[in-house]
Amino acid sequence: MAYETILVEQRDAVTLITLNRPQALNALNSQVLADLGAAFAAYDADPTQHCAVLTGSEKAFAAGADIKEMVDKEAADFFLQDFFSDWQTKVVATRKPWIAAVAGFALGGGCELAMMADFILAADTARFGQPEVKLGVAPGMGGSQRLTRAVGKAKAMEMCLTGRMMGAEEAERAGLVARIVPAAELLDDALKTAAAIAAMPPMAAMVNKEMVNIAFETNLAQGILTERRLFQILTATQDKKEGMTAFVEKRPGVWKGR
Ligand code: HXC
């Protein structure tokens, strides 16, 4: 499929999606959303693909929602189009694992998009921020909620109120990113990490993702019950039998994906 604003390639079982609006520092306009929505849906539906990496350029993962697209819109347009709701349904709804590999700016909607990933790998050049306050608005794609859950109230509040950027080291210390990688190695590392995930029993990977996400959606008792039920469901898969048998027989597992 042809996309206008992103590049998509498959490397064995890993889908690599690259934001490709360099002239606008990968600002997220409606076309980017349409392209990303279609690319994530295609990835989710493709039985040969088991992990994805979303990345940007060296300078910017994404510098935010496209301000030039928003500048003349009125409140009624945002409300009636339910602006930004599609990010939740088209990107966050992806059931298979995906990683955000972030170098350079991840600001506003760019930071929010990175936080929609299952986890973030950050180049040492990465800079995260929610500068919407400076534009007279506020995060609109989940930033105030996901950032607060990731780094806690103090840092999230400071970042949202001042719009200051957080560098990679601070982001790692604060729990926003899983790991920091030298910028030159970011893509290789992200693809290797994705390949390692793609080599896991696919249903188990999907269920692990779902379980961790449930921790953000519910209380502890309900989360633990849901975890136990999902665990029990996984034990009915052929890959559970294969995984445990392979361990006992001291050989690698061969997955059926069911
Ligand atoms: C549209 C953008 C853009 C954006 C950068 N550009 N960010 N266009 N929307 N979010 C464009 C610039 O206009 C410029 O194009 C080109 O990209 C290069 O940017 P420069 O500013 O010249 O680069 P630099 O001086 O290196 O500064 C980089 C930067 C700065 C610090 C990242 O671009 C910046 O502050 N961008 C805006 C960041 C931001 O406020 N993001 C939040 C957006 S609101 P031209 O053609 O002019 O040269 C949001 C959530 C909204 O994301 C949700 C609630 C409504």
PDB file of C-alpha atoms and ligand atoms in Angstrom:
ATOM      1  CA  MET A   1       0.000   0.000   0.000  1.00  0.00           C
ATOM      2  CA  ALA A   2       1.227   3.526  -0.804  1.00  0.00           C
ATOM      3  CA  TYR A   3       1.473   6.023   2.036  1.00  0.00           C
ATOM      4  CA  GLU A   4       2.099   9.769   1.729  1.00  0.00           C
ATOM      5  CA  THR A   5       3.685  10.582   5.052  1.00  0.00           C
ATOM      6  CA  ILE A   6       5.272   7.378   6.326  1.00  0.00           C
ATOM      7  CA  LEU A   7       7.547   4.628   5.026  1.00  0.00           C
ATOM      8  CA  VAL A   8       6.691   1.031   5.823  1.00  0.00           C
ATOM      9  CA  GLU A   9       8.897  -1.992   5.324  1.00  0.00           C
ATOM     10  CA  GLN A  10       8.897  -5.534   6.592  1.00  0.00           C
ATOM     11  CA  ARG A  11      12.089  -7.101   7.904  1.00  0.00           C
ATOM     12  CA  ASP A  12      11.228 -10.742   8.434  1.00  0.00           C
ATOM     13  CA  ALA A  13       8.557 -10.678  11.158  1.00  0.00           C
ATOM     14  CA  VAL A  14       9.162  -7.023  12.100  1.00  0.00           C
ATOM     15  CA  THR A  15       7.314  -4.086  10.535  1.00  0.00           C
ATOM     16  CA  LEU A  16       9.324  -0.857  10.487  1.00  0.00           C
ATOM     17  CA  ILE A  17       7.222   2.304  10.213  1.00  0.00           C
ATOM     18  CA  THR A  18       9.110   5.586   9.702  1.00  0.00           C
ATOM     19  CA  LEU A  19       7.458   8.985   9.978  1.00  0.00           C
ATOM     20  CA  ASN A  20       8.486  10.871   6.860  1.00  0.00           C
ATOM     21  CA  ARG A  21       7.597  14.577   6.884  1.00  0.00           C
ATOM     22  CA  PRO A  22      11.126  15.907   7.433  1.00  0.00           C
ATOM     23  CA  GLN A  23      10.218  19.416   6.254  1.00  0.00           C
ATOM     24  CA  ALA A  24       7.804  19.717   9.205  1.00  0.00           C
ATOM     25  CA  LEU A  25       9.823  17.729  11.770  1.00  0.00           C
ATOM     26  CA  ASN A  26       7.254  14.939  11.335  1.00  0.00           C
ATOM     27  CA  ALA A  27       4.384  17.085  12.622  1.00  0.00           C
ATOM     28  CA  LEU A  28       1.290  14.935  12.919  1.00  0.00           C
ATOM     29  CA  ASN A  29      -1.432  16.088  10.538  1.00  0.00           C
ATOM     30  CA  SER A  30      -4.585  14.286   9.409  1.00  0.00           C
ATOM     31  CA  GLN A  31      -2.731  12.499   6.629  1.00  0.00           C
ATOM     32  CA  VAL A  32      -0.170  11.116   9.082  1.00  0.00           C
ATOM     33  CA  LEU A  33      -3.000   9.788  11.209  1.00  0.00           C
ATOM     34  CA  ALA A  34      -4.696   8.220   8.180  1.00  0.00           C
ATOM     35  CA  ASP A  35      -1.409   6.645   7.092  1.00  0.00           C
ATOM     36  CA  LEU A  36      -0.448   5.438  10.585  1.00  0.00           C
ATOM     37  CA  GLY A  37      -3.948   4.096  11.186  1.00  0.00           C
ATOM     38  CA  ALA A  38      -3.817   2.090   7.974  1.00  0.00           C
ATOM     39  CA  ALA A  39      -0.250   0.905   8.609  1.00  0.00           C
ATOM     40  CA  PHE A  40      -0.981  -0.270  12.161  1.00  0.00           C
ATOM     41  CA  ALA A  41      -4.187  -2.003  11.017  1.00  0.00           C
ATOM     42  CA  ALA A  42      -2.253  -3.765   8.245  1.00  0.00           C
ATOM     43  CA  TYR A  43       0.454  -4.800  10.722  1.00  0.00           C
ATOM     44  CA  ASP A  44      -2.122  -6.117  13.194  1.00  0.00           C
ATOM     45  CA  ALA A  45      -3.880  -8.113  10.463  1.00  0.00           C
ATOM     46  CA  ASP A  46      -0.753  -9.634   8.888  1.00  0.00           C
ATOM     47  CA  PRO A  47      -0.111 -13.123  10.295  1.00  0.00           C
ATOM     48  CA  THR A  48       3.569 -12.965   9.255  1.00  0.00           C
ATOM     49  CA  GLN A  49       4.277  -9.857  11.382  1.00  0.00           C
ATOM     50  CA  HIS A  50       4.837 -10.098  15.145  1.00  0.00           C
ATOM     51  CA  CYS A  51       6.396  -6.832  16.314  1.00  0.00           C
ATOM     52  CA  ALA A  52       6.603  -3.286  14.932  1.00  0.00           C
ATOM     53  CA  VAL A  53       8.937  -0.340  15.387  1.00  0.00           C
ATOM     54  CA  LEU A  54       7.771   3.245  14.897  1.00  0.00           C
ATOM     55  CA  THR A  55      10.518   5.781  14.427  1.00  0.00           C
ATOM     56  CA  GLY A  56      11.149   9.264  13.051  1.00  0.00           C
ATOM     57  CA  SER A  57      14.285  11.051  11.903  1.00  0.00           C
ATOM     58  CA  GLU A  58      17.537  11.861  13.671  1.00  0.00           C
ATOM     59  CA  LYS A  59      16.264  15.369  14.438  1.00  0.00           C
ATOM     60  CA  ALA A  60      12.676  14.600  15.363  1.00  0.00           C
ATOM     61  CA  PHE A  61      10.532  11.635  16.219  1.00  0.00           C
ATOM     62  CA  ALA A  62       7.647  14.117  15.861  1.00  0.00           C
ATOM     63  CA  ALA A  63       7.437  17.788  16.877  1.00  0.00           C
ATOM     64  CA  GLY A  64       3.759  17.536  17.740  1.00  0.00           C
ATOM     65  CA  ALA A  65       0.356  17.812  16.173  1.00  0.00           C
ATOM     66  CA  ASP A  66       0.503  19.990  13.068  1.00  0.00           C
ATOM     67  CA  ILE A  67       0.067  23.547  14.332  1.00  0.00           C
ATOM     68  CA  LYS A  68      -0.445  24.882  10.812  1.00  0.00           C
ATOM     69  CA  GLU A  69      -3.385  22.510  10.356  1.00  0.00           C
ATOM     70  CA  MET A  70      -4.906  23.564  13.675  1.00  0.00           C
ATOM     71  CA  VAL A  71      -4.328  27.311  13.624  1.00  0.00           C
ATOM     72  CA  ASP A  72      -7.561  28.266  11.828  1.00  0.00           C
ATOM     73  CA  LYS A  73      -9.797  25.574  13.255  1.00  0.00           C
ATOM     74  CA  GLU A  74     -12.464  26.662  15.696  1.00  0.00           C
ATOM     75  CA  ALA A  75     -13.579  24.935  18.852  1.00  0.00           C
ATOM     76  CA  ALA A  76     -16.684  23.607  17.111  1.00  0.00           C
ATOM     77  CA  ASP A  77     -14.498  21.935  14.458  1.00  0.00           C
ATOM     78  CA  PHE A  78     -12.416  20.172  17.116  1.00  0.00           C
ATOM     79  CA  PHE A  79     -15.541  19.146  19.009  1.00  0.00           C
ATOM     80  CA  LEU A  80     -17.687  18.073  16.064  1.00  0.00           C
ATOM     81  CA  GLN A  81     -14.857  16.117  14.430  1.00  0.00           C
ATOM     82  CA  ASP A  82     -13.950  14.771  17.885  1.00  0.00           C
ATOM     83  CA  PHE A  83     -10.394  15.762  16.950  1.00  0.00           C
ATOM     84  CA  PHE A  84      -7.667  13.388  18.212  1.00  0.00           C
ATOM     85  CA  SER A  85     -10.146  10.607  19.113  1.00  0.00           C
ATOM     86  CA  ASP A  86      -8.939   8.571  16.120  1.00  0.00           C
ATOM     87  CA  TRP A  87      -5.490   8.212  17.627  1.00  0.00           C
ATOM     88  CA  GLN A  88      -7.004   6.088  20.362  1.00  0.00           C
ATOM     89  CA  THR A  89      -9.003   3.884  18.016  1.00  0.00           C
ATOM     90  CA  LYS A  90      -6.521   3.629  15.161  1.00  0.00           C
ATOM     91  CA  VAL A  91      -3.143   3.484  16.905  1.00  0.00           C
ATOM     92  CA  VAL A  92      -3.661   2.491  20.524  1.00  0.00           C
ATOM     93  CA  ALA A  93      -6.039  -0.296  19.491  1.00  0.00           C
ATOM     94  CA  THR A  94      -3.151  -2.265  17.938  1.00  0.00           C
ATOM     95  CA  ARG A  95      -3.156  -5.645  19.667  1.00  0.00           C
ATOM     96  CA  LYS A  96       0.320  -6.777  18.687  1.00  0.00           C
ATOM     97  CA  PRO A  97       3.436  -5.316  20.331  1.00  0.00           C
ATOM     98  CA  TRP A  98       5.165  -2.221  19.006  1.00  0.00           C
ATOM     99  CA  ILE A  99       8.082  -0.083  20.113  1.00  0.00           C
ATOM    100  CA  ALA A 100       8.656   3.647  19.665  1.00  0.00           C
ATOM    101  CA  ALA A 101      12.294   4.356  18.778  1.00  0.00           C
ATOM    102  CA  VAL A 102      12.736   8.034  19.596  1.00  0.00           C
ATOM    103  CA  ALA A 103      15.595  10.331  18.543  1.00  0.00           C
ATOM    104  CA  GLY A 104      15.454  14.114  18.753  1.00  0.00           C
ATOM    105  CA  PHE A 105      12.227  15.963  19.502  1.00  0.00           C
ATOM    106  CA  ALA A 106       9.169  14.131  20.770  1.00  0.00           C
ATOM    107  CA  LEU A 107       6.955  17.081  21.639  1.00  0.00           C
ATOM    108  CA  GLY A 108       3.257  17.510  22.244  1.00  0.00           C
ATOM    109  CA  GLY A 109       1.459  14.959  20.086  1.00  0.00           C
ATOM    110  CA  GLY A 110       4.869  13.465  19.269  1.00  0.00           C
ATOM    111  CA  CYS A 111       5.487  12.692  22.936  1.00  0.00           C
ATOM    112  CA  GLU A 112       1.909  11.442  23.191  1.00  0.00           C
ATOM    113  CA  LEU A 113       2.354   9.181  20.161  1.00  0.00           C
ATOM    114  CA  ALA A 114       5.566   7.737  21.632  1.00  0.00           C
ATOM    115  CA  MET A 115       3.729   7.073  24.901  1.00  0.00           C
ATOM    116  CA  MET A 116       1.054   5.100  22.989  1.00  0.00           C
ATOM    117  CA  ALA A 117       3.775   2.530  22.223  1.00  0.00           C
ATOM    118  CA  ASP A 118       4.247  -0.519  24.422  1.00  0.00           C
ATOM    119  CA  PHE A 119       7.579   0.979  25.382  1.00  0.00           C
ATOM    120  CA  ILE A 120       9.978   3.671  24.266  1.00  0.00           C
ATOM    121  CA  LEU A 121      13.624   3.173  23.350  1.00  0.00           C
ATOM    122  CA  ALA A 122      15.318   6.558  23.415  1.00  0.00           C
ATOM    123  CA  ALA A 123      18.416   7.777  21.619  1.00  0.00           C
ATOM    124  CA  ASP A 124      20.671   9.862  23.843  1.00  0.00           C
ATOM    125  CA  THR A 125      19.496  12.824  21.734  1.00  0.00           C
ATOM    126  CA  ALA A 126      15.814  12.332  22.590  1.00  0.00           C
ATOM    127  CA  ARG A 127      13.912  15.248  24.116  1.00  0.00           C
ATOM    128  CA  PHE A 128      10.392  14.841  25.419  1.00  0.00           C
ATOM    129  CA  GLY A 129       7.944  17.617  26.197  1.00  0.00           C
ATOM    130  CA  GLN A 130       4.333  18.731  26.398  1.00  0.00           C
ATOM    131  CA  PRO A 131       4.640  22.384  25.311  1.00  0.00           C
ATOM    132  CA  GLU A 132       0.955  22.832  24.403  1.00  0.00           C
ATOM    133  CA  VAL A 133       0.458  25.348  27.209  1.00  0.00           C
ATOM    134  CA  LYS A 134       2.600  27.804  25.242  1.00  0.00           C
ATOM    135  CA  LEU A 135       0.090  27.576  22.376  1.00  0.00           C
ATOM    136  CA  GLY A 136      -2.861  28.304  24.628  1.00  0.00           C
ATOM    137  CA  VAL A 137      -3.996  24.687  24.754  1.00  0.00           C
ATOM    138  CA  ALA A 138      -3.103  21.472  26.572  1.00  0.00           C
ATOM    139  CA  PRO A 139      -2.271  17.886  25.629  1.00  0.00           C
ATOM    140  CA  GLY A 140      -5.074  16.401  23.529  1.00  0.00           C
ATOM    141  CA  MET A 141      -3.872  12.890  22.664  1.00  0.00           C
ATOM    142  CA  GLY A 142      -3.448  11.401  26.117  1.00  0.00           C
ATOM    143  CA  GLY A 143      -0.338  13.267  27.296  1.00  0.00           C
ATOM    144  CA  SER A 144      -1.656  14.560  30.594  1.00  0.00           C
ATOM    145  CA  GLN A 145      -2.775  11.040  31.504  1.00  0.00           C
ATOM    146  CA  ARG A 146      -0.011   8.814  30.124  1.00  0.00           C
ATOM    147  CA  LEU A 147       2.827  11.144  31.159  1.00  0.00           C
ATOM    148  CA  THR A 148       1.449  11.364  34.690  1.00  0.00           C
ATOM    149  CA  ARG A 149       1.159   7.585  34.930  1.00  0.00           C
ATOM    150  CA  ALA A 150       4.699   7.187  33.566  1.00  0.00           C
ATOM    151  CA  VAL A 151       6.619   9.816  35.556  1.00  0.00           C
ATOM    152  CA  GLY A 152       4.312  10.769  38.423  1.00  0.00           C
ATOM    153  CA  LYS A 153       2.488  13.978  39.228  1.00  0.00           C
ATOM    154  CA  ALA A 154       5.424  16.246  40.097  1.00  0.00           C
ATOM    155  CA  LYS A 155       7.330  15.884  36.841  1.00  0.00           C
ATOM    156  CA  ALA A 156       4.225  15.637  34.653  1.00  0.00           C
ATOM    157  CA  MET A 157       2.758  18.768  36.197  1.00  0.00           C
ATOM    158  CA  GLU A 158       6.014  20.673  35.860  1.00  0.00           C
ATOM    159  CA  MET A 159       6.390  19.642  32.223  1.00  0.00           C
ATOM    160  CA  CYS A 160       2.795  20.493  31.309  1.00  0.00           C
ATOM    161  CA  LEU A 161       2.835  23.839  33.129  1.00  0.00           C
ATOM    162  CA  THR A 162       6.236  25.055  31.918  1.00  0.00           C
ATOM    163  CA  GLY A 163       6.472  23.212  28.603  1.00  0.00           C
ATOM    164  CA  ARG A 164      10.101  22.366  29.364  1.00  0.00           C
ATOM    165  CA  MET A 165      11.742  19.448  27.630  1.00  0.00           C
ATOM    166  CA  MET A 166      13.074  16.384  29.394  1.00  0.00           C
ATOM    167  CA  GLY A 167      16.291  14.853  28.063  1.00  0.00           C
ATOM    168  CA  ALA A 168      16.864  11.132  27.587  1.00  0.00           C
ATOM    169  CA  GLU A 169      18.667  10.549  30.882  1.00  0.00           C
ATOM    170  CA  GLU A 170      16.004  12.256  32.934  1.00  0.00           C
ATOM    171  CA  ALA A 171      13.339  10.385  30.963  1.00  0.00           C
ATOM    172  CA  GLU A 172      14.981   7.064  31.770  1.00  0.00           C
ATOM    173  CA  ARG A 173      15.394   7.934  35.455  1.00  0.00           C
ATOM    174  CA  ALA A 174      11.748   8.983  35.590  1.00  0.00           C
ATOM    175  CA  GLY A 175      10.512   5.766  33.979  1.00  0.00           C
ATOM    176  CA  LEU A 176       9.283   7.290  30.723  1.00  0.00           C
ATOM    177  CA  VAL A 177      11.626   5.233  28.552  1.00  0.00           C
ATOM    178  CA  ALA A 178      12.759   1.646  28.844  1.00  0.00           C
ATOM    179  CA  ARG A 179      16.368   2.246  27.803  1.00  0.00           C
ATOM    180  CA  ILE A 180      18.736   4.817  26.301  1.00  0.00           C
ATOM    181  CA  VAL A 181      20.809   3.861  23.285  1.00  0.00           C
ATOM    182  CA  PRO A 182      23.543   5.884  21.505  1.00  0.00           C
ATOM    183  CA  ALA A 183      21.783   7.690  18.642  1.00  0.00           C
ATOM    184  CA  ALA A 184      23.775   5.880  15.950  1.00  0.00           C
ATOM    185  CA  GLU A 185      22.619   2.516  17.322  1.00  0.00           C
ATOM    186  CA  LEU A 186      18.974   3.350  17.972  1.00  0.00           C
ATOM    187  CA  LEU A 187      17.394   1.779  14.913  1.00  0.00           C
ATOM    188  CA  ASP A 188      19.565  -1.361  15.007  1.00  0.00           C
ATOM    189  CA  ASP A 189      18.832  -1.829  18.686  1.00  0.00           C
ATOM    190  CA  ALA A 190      15.106  -1.264  18.224  1.00  0.00           C
ATOM    191  CA  LEU A 191      14.973  -3.724  15.313  1.00  0.00           C
ATOM    192  CA  LYS A 192      16.922  -6.337  17.308  1.00  0.00           C
ATOM    193  CA  THR A 193      14.648  -5.851  20.304  1.00  0.00           C
ATOM    194  CA  ALA A 194      11.617  -6.145  18.036  1.00  0.00           C
ATOM    195  CA  ALA A 195      13.039  -9.290  16.415  1.00  0.00           C
ATOM    196  CA  ALA A 196      13.489 -10.823  19.879  1.00  0.00           C
ATOM    197  CA  ILE A 197       9.846 -10.066  20.688  1.00  0.00           C
ATOM    198  CA  ALA A 198       8.741 -11.341  17.269  1.00  0.00           C
ATOM    199  CA  ALA A 199      10.478 -14.647  18.037  1.00  0.00           C
ATOM    200  CA  MET A 200       8.246 -15.249  21.083  1.00  0.00           C
ATOM    201  CA  PRO A 201       5.065 -17.312  20.905  1.00  0.00           C
ATOM    202  CA  PRO A 202       2.818 -14.671  19.282  1.00  0.00           C
ATOM    203  CA  MET A 203      -0.322 -15.161  21.372  1.00  0.00           C
ATOM    204  CA  ALA A 204       1.734 -15.085  24.559  1.00  0.00           C
ATOM    205  CA  ALA A 205       3.297 -11.784  23.457  1.00  0.00           C
ATOM    206  CA  MET A 206      -0.128 -10.292  22.733  1.00  0.00           C
ATOM    207  CA  VAL A 207      -1.506 -11.453  26.070  1.00  0.00           C
ATOM    208  CA  ASN A 208       1.526 -10.112  27.970  1.00  0.00           C
ATOM    209  CA  LYS A 209       0.906  -6.732  26.321  1.00  0.00           C
ATOM    210  CA  GLU A 210      -2.775  -6.822  27.220  1.00  0.00           C
ATOM    211  CA  MET A 211      -2.018  -7.776  30.820  1.00  0.00           C
ATOM    212  CA  VAL A 212       0.434  -4.931  31.425  1.00  0.00           C
ATOM    213  CA  ASN A 213      -1.971  -2.449  29.857  1.00  0.00           C
ATOM    214  CA  ILE A 214      -4.772  -3.651  32.111  1.00  0.00           C
ATOM    215  CA  ALA A 215      -2.690  -2.444  35.068  1.00  0.00           C
ATOM    216  CA  PHE A 216      -3.422   1.090  33.872  1.00  0.00           C
ATOM    217  CA  GLU A 217      -7.133   0.543  33.385  1.00  0.00           C
ATOM    218  CA  THR A 218      -8.357  -1.151  36.532  1.00  0.00           C
ATOM    219  CA  ASN A 219      -7.843  -1.774  40.238  1.00  0.00           C
ATOM    220  CA  LEU A 220      -5.382  -4.314  41.667  1.00  0.00           C
ATOM    221  CA  ALA A 221      -7.879  -7.062  42.539  1.00  0.00           C
ATOM    222  CA  GLN A 222      -9.560  -6.902  39.134  1.00  0.00           C
ATOM    223  CA  GLY A 223      -6.194  -6.710  37.385  1.00  0.00           C
ATOM    224  CA  ILE A 224      -4.886  -9.779  39.200  1.00  0.00           C
ATOM    225  CA  LEU A 225      -8.063 -11.719  38.446  1.00  0.00           C
ATOM    226  CA  THR A 226      -7.860 -10.755  34.772  1.00  0.00           C
ATOM    227  CA  GLU A 227      -4.198 -11.763  34.719  1.00  0.00           C
ATOM    228  CA  ARG A 228      -5.023 -15.180  36.173  1.00  0.00           C
ATOM    229  CA  ARG A 229      -7.815 -15.781  33.655  1.00  0.00           C
ATOM    230  CA  LEU A 230      -5.644 -14.731  30.712  1.00  0.00           C
ATOM    231  CA  PHE A 231      -2.854 -16.965  32.018  1.00  0.00           C
ATOM    232  CA  GLN A 232      -5.307 -19.864  32.199  1.00  0.00           C
ATOM    233  CA  ILE A 233      -6.481 -19.198  28.636  1.00  0.00           C
ATOM    234  CA  LEU A 234      -2.885 -19.228  27.371  1.00  0.00           C
ATOM    235  CA  THR A 235      -2.331 -22.658  28.912  1.00  0.00           C
ATOM    236  CA  ALA A 236      -4.812 -23.999  26.343  1.00  0.00           C
ATOM    237  CA  THR A 237      -2.590 -23.003  23.413  1.00  0.00           C
ATOM    238  CA  GLN A 238      -0.457 -25.396  21.389  1.00  0.00           C
ATOM    239  CA  ASP A 239       2.448 -22.996  21.917  1.00  0.00           C
ATOM    240  CA  LYS A 240       2.230 -23.475  25.699  1.00  0.00           C
ATOM    241  CA  LYS A 241       2.600 -27.229  25.216  1.00  0.00           C
ATOM    242  CA  GLU A 242       5.444 -26.657  22.751  1.00  0.00           C
ATOM    243  CA  GLY A 243       7.173 -24.038  24.925  1.00  0.00           C
ATOM    244  CA  MET A 244       7.228 -26.190  28.039  1.00  0.00           C
ATOM    245  CA  THR A 245       8.074 -29.392  26.133  1.00  0.00           C
ATOM    246  CA  ALA A 246      10.914 -27.608  24.341  1.00  0.00           C
ATOM    247  CA  PHE A 247      12.289 -26.438  27.703  1.00  0.00           C
ATOM    248  CA  VAL A 248      12.198 -29.963  29.107  1.00  0.00           C
ATOM    249  CA  GLU A 249      13.790 -31.382  25.942  1.00  0.00           C
ATOM    250  CA  LYS A 250      16.450 -28.616  25.975  1.00  0.00           C
ATOM    251  CA  ARG A 251      15.683 -27.354  22.444  1.00  0.00           C
ATOM    252  CA  PRO A 252      14.250 -24.137  20.972  1.00  0.00           C
ATOM    253  CA  GLY A 253      10.481 -23.977  20.634  1.00  0.00           C
ATOM    254  CA  VAL A 254       8.801 -23.961  17.236  1.00  0.00           C
ATOM    255  CA  TRP A 255       5.688 -21.813  17.394  1.00  0.00           C
ATOM    256  CA  LYS A 256       2.314 -22.401  15.787  1.00  0.00           C
ATOM    257  CA  GLY A 257       0.947 -19.024  16.835  1.00  0.00           C
ATOM    258  CA  ARG A 258      -2.089 -20.616  18.422  1.00  0.00           C
TER     259      ARG A 258
HETATM  260  C1  HXC B   1       3.705  22.256  12.199  1.00  0.00           C
HETATM  261  C2  HXC B   1       5.960  22.344  12.607  1.00  0.00           C
HETATM  262  C3  HXC B   1       5.771  21.847  13.910  1.00  0.00           C
HETATM  263  C4  HXC B   1       4.441  21.535  14.324  1.00  0.00           C
HETATM  264  C5  HXC B   1       7.876  22.192  13.612  1.00  0.00           C
HETATM  265  N1  HXC B   1       7.260  22.548  12.472  1.00  0.00           N
HETATM  266  N2  HXC B   1       6.983  21.766  14.509  1.00  0.00           N
HETATM  267  N3  HXC B   1       4.932  22.537  11.774  1.00  0.00           N
HETATM  268  N4  HXC B   1       3.445  21.761  13.441  1.00  0.00           N
HETATM  269  N5  HXC B   1       4.177  21.014  15.527  1.00  0.00           N
HETATM  270  C6  HXC B   1       7.880  23.068  11.253  1.00  0.00           C
HETATM  271  C7  HXC B   1       8.346  24.509  11.408  1.00  0.00           C
HETATM  272  O1  HXC B   1       7.273  25.393  11.202  1.00  0.00           O
HETATM  273  C8  HXC B   1       9.387  24.598  10.303  1.00  0.00           C
HETATM  274  O2  HXC B   1       8.765  24.718   9.045  1.00  0.00           O
HETATM  275  C9  HXC B   1      10.015  23.221  10.337  1.00  0.00           C
HETATM  276  O3  HXC B   1       9.084  22.366  10.970  1.00  0.00           O
HETATM  277  C10 HXC B   1      11.311  23.183  11.129  1.00  0.00           C
HETATM  278  O4  HXC B   1      11.050  23.709  12.433  1.00  0.00           O
HETATM  279  P1  HXC B   1      11.938  24.875  13.096  1.00  0.00           P
HETATM  280  O5  HXC B   1      11.114  25.475  14.154  1.00  0.00           O
HETATM  281  O6  HXC B   1      12.501  25.767  12.055  1.00  0.00           O
HETATM  282  O7  HXC B   1      13.128  24.012  13.729  1.00  0.00           O
HETATM  283  P2  HXC B   1      13.986  24.364  15.028  1.00  0.00           P
HETATM  284  O8  HXC B   1      14.328  25.819  15.063  1.00  0.00           O
HETATM  285  O9  HXC B   1      15.104  23.366  15.064  1.00  0.00           O
HETATM  286  O10 HXC B   1      13.016  24.103  16.268  1.00  0.00           O
HETATM  287  C11 HXC B   1      12.526  22.796  16.538  1.00  0.00           C
HETATM  288  C12 HXC B   1      11.336  22.838  17.557  1.00  0.00           C
HETATM  289  C13 HXC B   1      10.270  23.841  17.032  1.00  0.00           C
HETATM  290  C14 HXC B   1      11.856  23.301  18.917  1.00  0.00           C
HETATM  291  C15 HXC B   1      10.798  21.419  17.664  1.00  0.00           C
HETATM  292  O11 HXC B   1       9.997  23.512  15.673  1.00  0.00           O
HETATM  293  C16 HXC B   1       8.990  23.812  17.805  1.00  0.00           C
HETATM  294  O12 HXC B   1       8.945  24.352  18.896  1.00  0.00           O
HETATM  295  N6  HXC B   1       7.955  23.193  17.222  1.00  0.00           N
HETATM  296  C17 HXC B   1       6.626  23.172  17.828  1.00  0.00           C
HETATM  297  C18 HXC B   1       6.589  22.202  18.985  1.00  0.00           C
HETATM  298  C19 HXC B   1       5.198  22.193  19.633  1.00  0.00           C
HETATM  299  O13 HXC B   1       4.744  23.231  20.143  1.00  0.00           O
HETATM  300  N7  HXC B   1       4.537  21.026  19.621  1.00  0.00           N
HETATM  301  C20 HXC B   1       3.233  20.890  20.173  1.00  0.00           C
HETATM  302  C21 HXC B   1       2.183  21.106  19.115  1.00  0.00           C
HETATM  303  S1  HXC B   1       0.525  20.968  19.784  1.00  0.00           S
HETATM  304  P3  HXC B   1       8.843  26.077   8.176  1.00  0.00           P
HETATM  305  O14 HXC B   1       8.180  25.694   6.880  1.00  0.00           O
HETATM  306  O15 HXC B   1       8.079  27.079   8.943  1.00  0.00           O
HETATM  307  O16 HXC B   1      10.290  26.371   8.070  1.00  0.00           O
HETATM  308  C22 HXC B   1       0.307  19.312  19.997  1.00  0.00           C
HETATM  309  C23 HXC B   1      -0.901  18.766  20.707  1.00  0.00           C
HETATM  310  C24 HXC B   1      -2.117  19.422  20.390  1.00  0.00           C
HETATM  311  O17 HXC B   1       1.072  18.534  19.641  1.00  0.00           O
HETATM  312  C25 HXC B   1      -3.218  18.781  21.150  1.00  0.00           C
HETATM  313  C26 HXC B   1      -4.161  19.768  21.774  1.00  0.00           C
HETATM  314  C27 HXC B   1      -4.819  20.753  20.822  1.00  0.00           C
END
